[in-house]
PDB file of C-alpha atoms in Angstrom:
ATOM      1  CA  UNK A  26     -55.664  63.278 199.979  1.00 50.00           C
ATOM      2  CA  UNK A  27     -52.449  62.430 198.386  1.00 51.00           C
ATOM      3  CA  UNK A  28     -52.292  61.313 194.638  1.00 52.00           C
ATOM      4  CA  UNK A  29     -50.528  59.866 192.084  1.00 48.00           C
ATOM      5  CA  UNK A  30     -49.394  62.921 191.110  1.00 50.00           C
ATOM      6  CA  UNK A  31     -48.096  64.250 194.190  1.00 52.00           C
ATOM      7  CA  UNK A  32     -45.936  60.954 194.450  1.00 50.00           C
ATOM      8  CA  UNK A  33     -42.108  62.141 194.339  1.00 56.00           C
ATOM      9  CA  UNK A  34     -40.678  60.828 191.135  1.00 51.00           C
ATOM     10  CA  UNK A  35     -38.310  58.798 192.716  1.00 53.00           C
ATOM     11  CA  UNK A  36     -41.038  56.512 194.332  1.00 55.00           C
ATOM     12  CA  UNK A  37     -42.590  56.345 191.211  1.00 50.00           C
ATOM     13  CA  UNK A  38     -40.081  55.107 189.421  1.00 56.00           C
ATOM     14  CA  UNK A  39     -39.066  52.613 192.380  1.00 57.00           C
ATOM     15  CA  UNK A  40     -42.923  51.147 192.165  1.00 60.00           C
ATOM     16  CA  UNK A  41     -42.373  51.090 188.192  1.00 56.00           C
ATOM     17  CA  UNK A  42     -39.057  49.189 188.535  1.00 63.00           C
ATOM     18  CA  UNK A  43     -40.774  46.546 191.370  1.00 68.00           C
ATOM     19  CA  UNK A  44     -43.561  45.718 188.947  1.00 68.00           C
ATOM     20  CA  UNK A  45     -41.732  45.480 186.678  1.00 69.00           C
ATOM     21  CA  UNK A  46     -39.180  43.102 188.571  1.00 74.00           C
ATOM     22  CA  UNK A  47     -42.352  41.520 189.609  1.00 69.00           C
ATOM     23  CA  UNK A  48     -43.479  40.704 185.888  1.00 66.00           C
ATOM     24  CA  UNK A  49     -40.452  39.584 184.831  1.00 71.00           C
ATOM     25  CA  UNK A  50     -39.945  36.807 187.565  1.00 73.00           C
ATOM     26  CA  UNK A  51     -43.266  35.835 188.184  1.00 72.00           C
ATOM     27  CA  UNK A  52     -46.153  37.813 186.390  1.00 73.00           C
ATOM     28  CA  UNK A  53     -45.492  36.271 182.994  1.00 77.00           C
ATOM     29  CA  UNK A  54     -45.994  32.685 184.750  1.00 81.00           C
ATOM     30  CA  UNK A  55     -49.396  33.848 185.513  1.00 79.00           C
ATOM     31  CA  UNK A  56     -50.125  35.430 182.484  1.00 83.00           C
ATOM     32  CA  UNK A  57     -49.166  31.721 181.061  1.00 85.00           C
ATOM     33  CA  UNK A  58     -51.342  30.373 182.968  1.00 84.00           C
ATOM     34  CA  UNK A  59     -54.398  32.677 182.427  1.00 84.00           C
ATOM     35  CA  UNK A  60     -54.279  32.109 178.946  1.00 87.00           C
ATOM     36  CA  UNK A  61     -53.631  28.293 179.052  1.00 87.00           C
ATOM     37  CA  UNK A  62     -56.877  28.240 181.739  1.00 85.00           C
ATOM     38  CA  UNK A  63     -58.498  30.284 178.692  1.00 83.00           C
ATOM     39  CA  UNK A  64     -57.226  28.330 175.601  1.00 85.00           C
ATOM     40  CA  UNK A  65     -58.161  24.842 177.334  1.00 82.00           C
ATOM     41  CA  UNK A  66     -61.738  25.886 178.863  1.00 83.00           C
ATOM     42  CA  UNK A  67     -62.938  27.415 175.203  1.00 83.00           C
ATOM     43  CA  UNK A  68     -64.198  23.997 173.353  1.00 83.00           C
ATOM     44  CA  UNK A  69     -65.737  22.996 176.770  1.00 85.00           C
ATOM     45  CA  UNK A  70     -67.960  25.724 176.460  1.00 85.00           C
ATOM     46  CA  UNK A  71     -68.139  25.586 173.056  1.00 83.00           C
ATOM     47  CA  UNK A  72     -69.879  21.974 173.273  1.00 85.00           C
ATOM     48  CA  UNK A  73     -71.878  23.005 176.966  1.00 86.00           C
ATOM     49  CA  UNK A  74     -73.539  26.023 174.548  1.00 84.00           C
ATOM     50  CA  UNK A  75     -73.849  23.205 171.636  1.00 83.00           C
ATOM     51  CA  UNK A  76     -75.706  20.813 174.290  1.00 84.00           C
ATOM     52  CA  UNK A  77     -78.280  23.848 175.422  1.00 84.00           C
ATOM     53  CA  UNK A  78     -78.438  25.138 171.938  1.00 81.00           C
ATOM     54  CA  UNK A  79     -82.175  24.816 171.297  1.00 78.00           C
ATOM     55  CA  UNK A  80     -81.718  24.664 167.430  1.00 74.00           C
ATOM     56  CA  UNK A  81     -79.191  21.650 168.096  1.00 66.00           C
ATOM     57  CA  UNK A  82     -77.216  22.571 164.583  1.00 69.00           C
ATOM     58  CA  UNK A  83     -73.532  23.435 164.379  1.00 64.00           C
ATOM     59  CA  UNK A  84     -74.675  26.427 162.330  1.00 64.00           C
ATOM     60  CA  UNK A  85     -76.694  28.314 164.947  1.00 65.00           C
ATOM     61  CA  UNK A  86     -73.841  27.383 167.976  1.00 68.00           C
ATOM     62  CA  UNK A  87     -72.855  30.329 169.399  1.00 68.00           C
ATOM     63  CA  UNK A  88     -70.747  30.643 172.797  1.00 70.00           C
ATOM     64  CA  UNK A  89     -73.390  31.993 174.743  1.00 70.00           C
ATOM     65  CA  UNK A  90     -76.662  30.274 173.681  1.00 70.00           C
ATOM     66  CA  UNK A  91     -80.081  32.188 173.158  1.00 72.00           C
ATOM     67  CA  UNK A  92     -82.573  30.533 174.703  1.00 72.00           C
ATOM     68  CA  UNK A  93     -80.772  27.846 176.480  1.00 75.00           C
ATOM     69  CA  UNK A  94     -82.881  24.396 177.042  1.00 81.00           C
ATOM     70  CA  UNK A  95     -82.079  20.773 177.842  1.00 85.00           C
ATOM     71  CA  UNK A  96     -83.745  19.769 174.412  1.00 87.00           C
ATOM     72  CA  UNK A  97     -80.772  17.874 172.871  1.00 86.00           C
ATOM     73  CA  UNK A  98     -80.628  15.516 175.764  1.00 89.00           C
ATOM     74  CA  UNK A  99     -83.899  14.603 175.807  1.00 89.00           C
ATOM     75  CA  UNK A 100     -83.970  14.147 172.146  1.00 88.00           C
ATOM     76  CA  UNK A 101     -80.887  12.028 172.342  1.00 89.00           C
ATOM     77  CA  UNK A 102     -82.407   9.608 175.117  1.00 90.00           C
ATOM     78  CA  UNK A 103     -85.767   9.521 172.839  1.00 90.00           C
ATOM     79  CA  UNK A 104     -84.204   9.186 169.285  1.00 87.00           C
ATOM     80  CA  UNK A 105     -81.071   7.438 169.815  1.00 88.00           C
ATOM     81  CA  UNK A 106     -80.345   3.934 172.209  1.00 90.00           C
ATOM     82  CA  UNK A 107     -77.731   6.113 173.894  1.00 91.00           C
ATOM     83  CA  UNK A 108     -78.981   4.304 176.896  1.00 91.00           C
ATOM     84  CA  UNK A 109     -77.302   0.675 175.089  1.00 90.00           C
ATOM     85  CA  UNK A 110     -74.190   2.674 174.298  1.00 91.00           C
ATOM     86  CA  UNK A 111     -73.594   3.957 177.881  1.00 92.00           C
ATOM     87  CA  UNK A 112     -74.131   0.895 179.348  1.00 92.00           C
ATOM     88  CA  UNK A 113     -72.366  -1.073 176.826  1.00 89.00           C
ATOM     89  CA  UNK A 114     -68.936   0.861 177.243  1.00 90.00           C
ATOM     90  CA  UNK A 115     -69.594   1.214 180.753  1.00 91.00           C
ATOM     91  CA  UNK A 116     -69.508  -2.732 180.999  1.00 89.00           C
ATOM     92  CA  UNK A 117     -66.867  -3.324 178.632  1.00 89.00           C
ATOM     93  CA  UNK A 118     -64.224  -0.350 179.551  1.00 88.00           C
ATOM     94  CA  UNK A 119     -64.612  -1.374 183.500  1.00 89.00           C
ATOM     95  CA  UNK A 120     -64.720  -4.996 182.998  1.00 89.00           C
ATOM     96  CA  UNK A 121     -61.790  -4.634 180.548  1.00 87.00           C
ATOM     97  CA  UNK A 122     -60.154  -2.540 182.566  1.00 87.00           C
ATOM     98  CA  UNK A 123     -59.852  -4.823 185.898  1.00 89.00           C
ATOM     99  CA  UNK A 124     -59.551  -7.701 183.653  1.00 88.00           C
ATOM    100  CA  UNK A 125     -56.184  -6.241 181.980  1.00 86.00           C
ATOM    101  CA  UNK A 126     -54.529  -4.434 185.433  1.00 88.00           C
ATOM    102  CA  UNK A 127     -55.205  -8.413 187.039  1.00 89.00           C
ATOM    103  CA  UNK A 128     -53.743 -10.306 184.282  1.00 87.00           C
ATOM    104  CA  UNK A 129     -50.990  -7.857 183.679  1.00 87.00           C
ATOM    105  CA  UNK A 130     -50.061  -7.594 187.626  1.00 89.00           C
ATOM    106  CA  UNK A 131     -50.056 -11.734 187.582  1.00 88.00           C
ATOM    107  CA  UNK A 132     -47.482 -11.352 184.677  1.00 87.00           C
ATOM    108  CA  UNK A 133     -45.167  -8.632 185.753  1.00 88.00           C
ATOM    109  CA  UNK A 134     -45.009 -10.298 189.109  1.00 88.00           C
ATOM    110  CA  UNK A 135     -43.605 -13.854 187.232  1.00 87.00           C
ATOM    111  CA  UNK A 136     -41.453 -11.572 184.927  1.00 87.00           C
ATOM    112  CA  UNK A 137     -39.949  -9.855 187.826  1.00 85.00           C
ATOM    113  CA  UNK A 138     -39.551 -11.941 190.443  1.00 84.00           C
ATOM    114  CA  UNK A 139     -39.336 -15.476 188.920  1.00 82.00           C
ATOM    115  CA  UNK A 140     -36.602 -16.390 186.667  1.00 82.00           C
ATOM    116  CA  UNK A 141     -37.520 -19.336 184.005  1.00 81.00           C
ATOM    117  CA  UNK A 142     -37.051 -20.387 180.856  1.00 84.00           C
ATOM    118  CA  UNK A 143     -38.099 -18.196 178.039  1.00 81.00           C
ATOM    119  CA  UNK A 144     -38.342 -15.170 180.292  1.00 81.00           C
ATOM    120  CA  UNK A 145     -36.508 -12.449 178.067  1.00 84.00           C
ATOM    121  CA  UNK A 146     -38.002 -13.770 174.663  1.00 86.00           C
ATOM    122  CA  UNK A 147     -41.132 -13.259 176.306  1.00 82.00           C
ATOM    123  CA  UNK A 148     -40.320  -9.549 177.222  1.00 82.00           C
ATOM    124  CA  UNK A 149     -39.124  -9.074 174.027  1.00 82.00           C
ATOM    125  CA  UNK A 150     -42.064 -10.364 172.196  1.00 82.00           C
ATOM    126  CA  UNK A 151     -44.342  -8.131 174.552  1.00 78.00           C
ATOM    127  CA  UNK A 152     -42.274  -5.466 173.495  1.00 77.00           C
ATOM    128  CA  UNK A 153     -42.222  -6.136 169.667  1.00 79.00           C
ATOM    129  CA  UNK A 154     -45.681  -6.793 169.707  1.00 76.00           C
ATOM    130  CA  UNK A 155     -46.961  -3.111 170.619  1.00 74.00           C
ATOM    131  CA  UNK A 156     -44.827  -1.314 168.173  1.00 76.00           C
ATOM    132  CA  UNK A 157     -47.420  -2.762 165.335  1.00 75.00           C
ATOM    133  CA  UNK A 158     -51.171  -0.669 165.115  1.00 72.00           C
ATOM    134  CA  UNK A 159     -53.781  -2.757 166.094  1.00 71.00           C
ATOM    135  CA  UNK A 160     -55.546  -2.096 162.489  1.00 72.00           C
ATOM    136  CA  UNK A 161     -52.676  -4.318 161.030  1.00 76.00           C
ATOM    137  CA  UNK A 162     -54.452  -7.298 162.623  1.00 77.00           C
ATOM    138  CA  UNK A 163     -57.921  -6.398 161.849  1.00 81.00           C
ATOM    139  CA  UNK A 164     -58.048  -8.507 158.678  1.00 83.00           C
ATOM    140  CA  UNK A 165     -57.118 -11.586 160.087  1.00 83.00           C
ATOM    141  CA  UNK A 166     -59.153 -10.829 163.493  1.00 83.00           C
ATOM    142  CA  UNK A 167     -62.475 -10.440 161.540  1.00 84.00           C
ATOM    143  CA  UNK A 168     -61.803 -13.792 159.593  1.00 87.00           C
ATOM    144  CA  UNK A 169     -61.288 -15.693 162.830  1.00 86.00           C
ATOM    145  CA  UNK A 170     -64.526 -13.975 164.349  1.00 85.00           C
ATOM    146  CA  UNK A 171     -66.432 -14.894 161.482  1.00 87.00           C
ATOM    147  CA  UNK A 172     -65.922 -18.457 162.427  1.00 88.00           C
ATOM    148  CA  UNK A 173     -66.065 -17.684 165.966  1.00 85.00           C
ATOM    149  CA  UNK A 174     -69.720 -15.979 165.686  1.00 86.00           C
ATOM    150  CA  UNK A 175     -71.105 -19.421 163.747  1.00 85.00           C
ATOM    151  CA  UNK A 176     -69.714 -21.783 166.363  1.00 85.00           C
ATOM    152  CA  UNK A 177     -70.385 -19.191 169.584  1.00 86.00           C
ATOM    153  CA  UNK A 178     -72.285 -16.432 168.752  1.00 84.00           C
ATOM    154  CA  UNK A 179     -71.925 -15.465 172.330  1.00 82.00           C
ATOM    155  CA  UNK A 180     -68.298 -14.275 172.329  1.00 83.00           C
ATOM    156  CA  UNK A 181     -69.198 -13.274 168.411  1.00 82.00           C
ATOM    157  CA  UNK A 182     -69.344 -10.210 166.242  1.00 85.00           C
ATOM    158  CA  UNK A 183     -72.140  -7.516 168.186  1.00 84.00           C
ATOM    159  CA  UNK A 184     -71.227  -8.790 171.782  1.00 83.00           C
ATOM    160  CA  UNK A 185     -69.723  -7.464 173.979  1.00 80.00           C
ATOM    161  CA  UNK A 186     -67.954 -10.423 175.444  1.00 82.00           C
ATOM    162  CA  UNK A 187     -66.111 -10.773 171.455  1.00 82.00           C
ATOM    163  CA  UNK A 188     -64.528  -6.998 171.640  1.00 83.00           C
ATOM    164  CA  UNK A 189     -63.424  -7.972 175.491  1.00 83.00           C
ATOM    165  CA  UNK A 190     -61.400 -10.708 174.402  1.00 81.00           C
ATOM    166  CA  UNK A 191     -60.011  -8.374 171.269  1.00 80.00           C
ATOM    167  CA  UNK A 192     -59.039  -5.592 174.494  1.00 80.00           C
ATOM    168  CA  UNK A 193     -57.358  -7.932 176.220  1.00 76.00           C
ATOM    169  CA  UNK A 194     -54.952  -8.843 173.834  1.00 68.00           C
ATOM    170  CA  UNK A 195     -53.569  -5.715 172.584  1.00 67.00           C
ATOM    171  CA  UNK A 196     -53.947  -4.057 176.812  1.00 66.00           C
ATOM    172  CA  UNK A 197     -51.449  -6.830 178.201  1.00 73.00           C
ATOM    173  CA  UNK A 198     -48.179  -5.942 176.916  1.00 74.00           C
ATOM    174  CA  UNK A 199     -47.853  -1.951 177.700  1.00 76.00           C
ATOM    175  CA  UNK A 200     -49.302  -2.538 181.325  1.00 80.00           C
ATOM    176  CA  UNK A 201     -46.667  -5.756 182.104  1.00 84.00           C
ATOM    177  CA  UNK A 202     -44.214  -3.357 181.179  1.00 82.00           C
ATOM    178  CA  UNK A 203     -45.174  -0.924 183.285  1.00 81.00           C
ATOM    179  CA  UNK A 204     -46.196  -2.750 186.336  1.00 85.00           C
ATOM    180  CA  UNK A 205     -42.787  -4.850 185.740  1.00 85.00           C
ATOM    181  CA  UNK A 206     -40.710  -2.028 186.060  1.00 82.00           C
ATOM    182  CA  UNK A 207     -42.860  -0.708 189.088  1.00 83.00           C
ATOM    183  CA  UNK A 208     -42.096  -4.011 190.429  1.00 86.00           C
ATOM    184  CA  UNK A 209     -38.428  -3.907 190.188  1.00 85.00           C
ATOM    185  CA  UNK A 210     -38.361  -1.189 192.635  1.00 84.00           C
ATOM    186  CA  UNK A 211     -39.667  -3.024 195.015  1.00 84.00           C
ATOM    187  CA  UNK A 212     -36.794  -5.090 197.455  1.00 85.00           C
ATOM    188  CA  UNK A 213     -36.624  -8.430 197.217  1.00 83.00           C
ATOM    189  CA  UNK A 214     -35.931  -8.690 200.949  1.00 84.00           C
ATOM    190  CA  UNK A 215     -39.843  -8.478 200.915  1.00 83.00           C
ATOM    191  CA  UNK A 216     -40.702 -11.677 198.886  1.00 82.00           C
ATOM    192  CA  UNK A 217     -37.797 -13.283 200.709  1.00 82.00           C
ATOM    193  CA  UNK A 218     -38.847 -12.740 204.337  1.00 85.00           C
ATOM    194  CA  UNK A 219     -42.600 -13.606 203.752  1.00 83.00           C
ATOM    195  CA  UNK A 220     -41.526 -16.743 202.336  1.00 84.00           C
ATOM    196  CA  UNK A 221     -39.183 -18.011 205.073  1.00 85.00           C
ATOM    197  CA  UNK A 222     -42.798 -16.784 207.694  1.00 83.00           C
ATOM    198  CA  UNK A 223     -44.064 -19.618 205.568  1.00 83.00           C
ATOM    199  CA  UNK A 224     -46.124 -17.463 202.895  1.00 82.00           C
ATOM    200  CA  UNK A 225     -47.176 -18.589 199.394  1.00 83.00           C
ATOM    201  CA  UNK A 226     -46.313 -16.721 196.182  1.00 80.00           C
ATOM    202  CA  UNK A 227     -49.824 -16.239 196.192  1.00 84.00           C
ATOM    203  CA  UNK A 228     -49.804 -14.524 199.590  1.00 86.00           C
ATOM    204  CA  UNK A 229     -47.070 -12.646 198.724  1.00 85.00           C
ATOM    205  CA  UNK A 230     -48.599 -11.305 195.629  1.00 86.00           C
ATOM    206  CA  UNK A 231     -51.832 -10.387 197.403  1.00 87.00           C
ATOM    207  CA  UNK A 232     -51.037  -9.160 200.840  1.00 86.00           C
ATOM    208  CA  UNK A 233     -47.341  -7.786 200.078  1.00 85.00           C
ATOM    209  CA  UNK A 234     -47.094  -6.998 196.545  1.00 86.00           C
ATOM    210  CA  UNK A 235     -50.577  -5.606 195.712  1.00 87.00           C
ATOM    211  CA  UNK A 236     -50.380  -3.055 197.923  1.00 85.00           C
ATOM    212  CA  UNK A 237     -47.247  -1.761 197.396  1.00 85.00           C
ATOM    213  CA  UNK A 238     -48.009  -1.270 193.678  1.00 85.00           C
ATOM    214  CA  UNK A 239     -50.853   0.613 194.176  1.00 84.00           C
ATOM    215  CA  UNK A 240     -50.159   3.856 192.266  1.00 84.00           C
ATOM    216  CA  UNK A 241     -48.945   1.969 189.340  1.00 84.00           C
ATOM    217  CA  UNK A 242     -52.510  -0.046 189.284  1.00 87.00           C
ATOM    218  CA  UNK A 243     -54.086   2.774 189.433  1.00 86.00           C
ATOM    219  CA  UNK A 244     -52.513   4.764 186.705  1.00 84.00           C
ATOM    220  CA  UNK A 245     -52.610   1.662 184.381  1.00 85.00           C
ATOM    221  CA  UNK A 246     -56.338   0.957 185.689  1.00 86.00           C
ATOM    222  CA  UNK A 247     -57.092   4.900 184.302  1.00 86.00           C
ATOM    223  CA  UNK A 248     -55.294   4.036 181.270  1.00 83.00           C
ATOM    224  CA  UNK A 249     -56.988   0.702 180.297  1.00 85.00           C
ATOM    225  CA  UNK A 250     -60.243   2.611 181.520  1.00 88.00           C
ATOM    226  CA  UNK A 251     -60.072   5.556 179.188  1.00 87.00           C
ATOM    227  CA  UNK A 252     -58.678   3.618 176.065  1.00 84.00           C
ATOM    228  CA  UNK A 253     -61.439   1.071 176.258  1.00 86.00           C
ATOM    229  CA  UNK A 254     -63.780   4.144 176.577  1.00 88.00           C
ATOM    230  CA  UNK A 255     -62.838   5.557 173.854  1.00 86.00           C
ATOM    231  CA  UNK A 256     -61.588   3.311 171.537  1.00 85.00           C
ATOM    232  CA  UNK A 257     -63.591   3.165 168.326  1.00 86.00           C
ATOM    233  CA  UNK A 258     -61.976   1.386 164.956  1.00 83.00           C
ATOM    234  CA  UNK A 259     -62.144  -1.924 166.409  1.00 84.00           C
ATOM    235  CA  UNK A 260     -65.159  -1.423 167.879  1.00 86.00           C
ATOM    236  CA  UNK A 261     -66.471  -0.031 164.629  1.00 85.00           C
ATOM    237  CA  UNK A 262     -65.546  -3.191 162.461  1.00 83.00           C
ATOM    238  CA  UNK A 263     -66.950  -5.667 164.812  1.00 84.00           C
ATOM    239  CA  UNK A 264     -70.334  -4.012 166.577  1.00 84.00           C
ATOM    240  CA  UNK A 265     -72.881  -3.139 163.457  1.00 80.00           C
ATOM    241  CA  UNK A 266     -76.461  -3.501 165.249  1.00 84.00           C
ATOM    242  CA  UNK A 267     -77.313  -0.255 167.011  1.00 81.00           C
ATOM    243  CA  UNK A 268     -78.170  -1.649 170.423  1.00 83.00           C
ATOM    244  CA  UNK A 269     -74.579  -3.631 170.397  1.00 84.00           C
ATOM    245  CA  UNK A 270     -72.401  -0.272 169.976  1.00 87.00           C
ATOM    246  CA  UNK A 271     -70.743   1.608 172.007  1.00 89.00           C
ATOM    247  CA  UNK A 272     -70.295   4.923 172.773  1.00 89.00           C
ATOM    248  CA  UNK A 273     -67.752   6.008 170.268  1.00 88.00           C
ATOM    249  CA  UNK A 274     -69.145   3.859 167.377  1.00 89.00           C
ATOM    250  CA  UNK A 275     -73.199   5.404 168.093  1.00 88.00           C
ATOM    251  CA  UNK A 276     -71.518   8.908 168.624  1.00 88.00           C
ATOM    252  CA  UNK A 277     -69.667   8.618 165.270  1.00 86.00           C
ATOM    253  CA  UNK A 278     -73.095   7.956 163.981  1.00 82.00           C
ATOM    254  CA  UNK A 279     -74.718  10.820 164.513  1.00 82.00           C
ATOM    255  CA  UNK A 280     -72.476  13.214 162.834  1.00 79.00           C
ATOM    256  CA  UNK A 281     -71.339  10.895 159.983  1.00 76.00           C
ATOM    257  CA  UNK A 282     -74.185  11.853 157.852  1.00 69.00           C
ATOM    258  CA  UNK A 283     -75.458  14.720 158.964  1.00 65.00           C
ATOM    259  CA  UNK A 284     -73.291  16.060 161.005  1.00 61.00           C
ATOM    260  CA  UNK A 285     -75.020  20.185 161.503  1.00 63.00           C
ATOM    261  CA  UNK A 286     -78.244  18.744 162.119  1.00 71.00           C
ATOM    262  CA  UNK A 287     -77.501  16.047 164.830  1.00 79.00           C
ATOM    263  CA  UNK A 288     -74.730  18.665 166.406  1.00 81.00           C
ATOM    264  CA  UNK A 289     -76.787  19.315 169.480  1.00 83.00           C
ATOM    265  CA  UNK A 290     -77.337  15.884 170.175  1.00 86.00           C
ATOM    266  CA  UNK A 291     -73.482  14.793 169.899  1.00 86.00           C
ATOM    267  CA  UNK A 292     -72.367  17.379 172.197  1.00 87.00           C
ATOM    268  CA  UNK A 293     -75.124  16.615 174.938  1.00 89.00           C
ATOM    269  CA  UNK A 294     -73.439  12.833 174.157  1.00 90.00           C
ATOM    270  CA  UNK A 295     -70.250  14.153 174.423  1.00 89.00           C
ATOM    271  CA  UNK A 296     -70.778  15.810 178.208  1.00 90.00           C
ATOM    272  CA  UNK A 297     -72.694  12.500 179.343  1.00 91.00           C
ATOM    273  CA  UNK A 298     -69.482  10.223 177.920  1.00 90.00           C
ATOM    274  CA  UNK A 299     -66.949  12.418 179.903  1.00 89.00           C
ATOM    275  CA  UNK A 300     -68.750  11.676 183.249  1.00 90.00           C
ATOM    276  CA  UNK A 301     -67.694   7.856 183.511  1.00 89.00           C
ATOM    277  CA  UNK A 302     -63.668   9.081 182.741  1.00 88.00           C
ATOM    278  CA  UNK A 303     -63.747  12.519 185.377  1.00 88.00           C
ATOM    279  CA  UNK A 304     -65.715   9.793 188.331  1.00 89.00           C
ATOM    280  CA  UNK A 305     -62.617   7.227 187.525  1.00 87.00           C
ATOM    281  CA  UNK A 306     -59.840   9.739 187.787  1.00 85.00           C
ATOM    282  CA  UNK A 307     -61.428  11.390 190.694  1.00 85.00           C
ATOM    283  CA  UNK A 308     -61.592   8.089 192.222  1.00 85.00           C
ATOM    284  CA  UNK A 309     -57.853   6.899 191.855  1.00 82.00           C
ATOM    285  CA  UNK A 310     -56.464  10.580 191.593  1.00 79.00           C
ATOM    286  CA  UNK A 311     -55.702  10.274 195.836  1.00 76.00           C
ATOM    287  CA  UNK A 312     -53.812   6.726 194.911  1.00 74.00           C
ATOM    288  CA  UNK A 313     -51.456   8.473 192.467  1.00 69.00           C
ATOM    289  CA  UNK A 314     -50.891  11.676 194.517  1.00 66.00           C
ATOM    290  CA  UNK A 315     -50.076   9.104 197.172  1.00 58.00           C
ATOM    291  CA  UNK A 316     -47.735   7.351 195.463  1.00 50.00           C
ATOM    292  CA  UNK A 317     -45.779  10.348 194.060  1.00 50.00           C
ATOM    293  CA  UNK A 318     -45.087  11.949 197.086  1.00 49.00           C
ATOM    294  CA  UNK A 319     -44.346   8.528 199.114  1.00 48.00           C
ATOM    295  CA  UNK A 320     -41.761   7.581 196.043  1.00 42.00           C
ATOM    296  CA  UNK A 321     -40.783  11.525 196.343  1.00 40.00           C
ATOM    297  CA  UNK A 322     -39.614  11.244 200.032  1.00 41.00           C
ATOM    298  CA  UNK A 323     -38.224   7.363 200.018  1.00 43.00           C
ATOM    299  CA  UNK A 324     -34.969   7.325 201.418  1.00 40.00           C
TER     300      UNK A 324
END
C-alpha cells in the first residue's frame, strides 16, 4: 500500500498548489457561507432551547437544554390569552394586507395609465408623506380616536377594525409606488387593444393587468403582511385591554416586567408568531421566483 510518504515530492507539491488554487477561487466562498449558515442559525436555537427550557428563565437558557419539555407552551396557552393575540394579528395583518395590495393596485393603475388633473401633486404628496415616522402623527391620531371611540366604539380604541383603518393609511403610499412603477413596464399596446375588443377599464384591470403584476402583488402582499405582523407602537398606544392586543403588544408584555422569569414563555411565543410569516412567504415565494426569471429572460 502506497502512502503519503511514498508520494514523489513533486506530486505533493502539485496537490498542495491545486488546493490551494482551489481555496483561493472557491473554498473561501464556502467557508463564507458555513459561517454565515452558523452566525444566522445561532439565536434560532438559542430561543428553540429557551422554548424547551423547563425552568423557562433567561438565566438557566443554555444551547442545549437539560431536560427538554413543552412546558412553556402550555403555560403560555394557560396563563396568557395568546390565543386573542394570534387571532387578532392573524385577522388584522391578512385583512390589512389584501386590503392595502387592492387599494394600492386600483391607484397605481389610475396613476399609470390615466392622465388627469392633479396626477403629479398626488405622486408627490404620496411621496412626501412616507418620509415622516408614523409616531409624528400619533398625537393627533389618538385625539381623533378619542372622539371616534364615543361616537363608534366599533371602529374605536381596542378594536381591531380602529388599528385597520390606522394601517391603511400609512401602507398606501410605498405600495402605489411600487406597483406604479411595476406598472410602467407593462406596454400600453395591452390596455389599448383590449379596449378597441370592447373591454372596460375594469376588465382590463382584472383580466389583463392583474395578472401581469403578479410578482409585484406578491412581494408588496409579503410586505404589508409582515409589517402589520409585527408592527407594535401603534398598536401599543391604541389596544390596552389584554384580549384586544396583538401579538407584538401581549409579547412585549411578558418581558416588560419581568423579563428572566417569563423568558420561556416569550420564546415559545416567539416560534408560534414566526409560523403565520414562513406559511405566507412559502406561499407567494413560487410567484416571485416566477416573476424574476420571466422579467430575467424578457426580450
Amino acid at each position: 500500500m502506497t502512502t503519503y510518504a511514498d508520494t514523489p515530492v513533486a506530486n505533493r507539491n502539485a496537490t498542495g498548489r491545486s488546493t490551494g488554487r482551489w481555496f483561493a477561487q472557491v473554498g473561501w466562498r464556502h467557508l463564507v457561507g458555513v459561517l454565515a449558515v452558523a452566525f444566522s442559525l445561532f439565536p434560532i436555537l438559542f430561543v428553540i432551547s429557551a422554548a424547551l427550557n423547563p425552568l423557562g428563565t433567561l438565566s438557566s437558557t443554555e444551547l442545549v437544554p437539560t431536560g427538554a419539555s413543552l412546558e412553556n407552551f402550555t403555560n403560555l396557552f394557560q396563563d396568557t390569552p395568546f390565543a386573542h393575540w394570534f387571532l387578532n394579528s392573524l385577522l388584522l395583518a391578512g385583512v390589512a394586507s389584501f386590503a392595502s395590495i387592492f387599494l394600492s393596485a386600483l391607484a397605481a393603475y389610475a396613476f399609470s395609465r390615466m392622465r388627469f388633473a392633479g396626477r403629479r401633486v398626488g405622486l408627490l404628496a404620496l411621496l412626501l408623506i412616507q418620509m415622516f415616522p408614523q409616531f409624528l402623527a400619533i398625537v393627533a391620531i389618538f385625539l381623533i380616536f378619542t372622539t371616534v371611540t364615543g361616537l363608534w366604539p366599533a371602529i374605536g380604541f381596542n378594536t381591531p377594525w380602529g388599528l385597520f383603518l390606522l394601517y391603511m393609511g400609512t401602507a398606501l403610499g410605498a405600495n402605489t409606488w411600487l406597483m406604479k412603477g411595476f406598472f410602467d413596464t407593462l406596454p400600453k399596446e395591452l390596455d389599448e387593444s383590449a379596449t378597441m375588443d370592447g373591454a372596460t377599464h375594469a376588465q382590463v384591470f382584472f383580466r389583463i393587468m392583474l395578472p401581469l403584476v403578479a410578482p409585484i402583488l406578491a412581494v408588496t402582499g409579503l410586505l404589508a403582511f409582515i409589517g402589520s405582523i409585527n408592527e407594535f407602537i401603534i398598536a401599543n398606544v391604541f389596544l390596552t385591554e389584554p384580549n384586544s392586543k396583538t401579538l407584538a403588544v401581549g409579547m412585549f408584555g411578558l418581558v416588560a416586567g419581568e423579563r428572566n422569569n417569563n423568558f420561556g414563555m416569550f420564546a415559545a411565543g416567539t416560534l408560534l408568531t414566526a409560523i403565520p410569516t414562513v406559511l405566507v412567504f412559502q406561499l407567494l415565494q413560487r410567484y416571485i421566483v416566477s416573476g424574476l426569471t420571466a422579467g430575467a429572460v424578457k426580450g
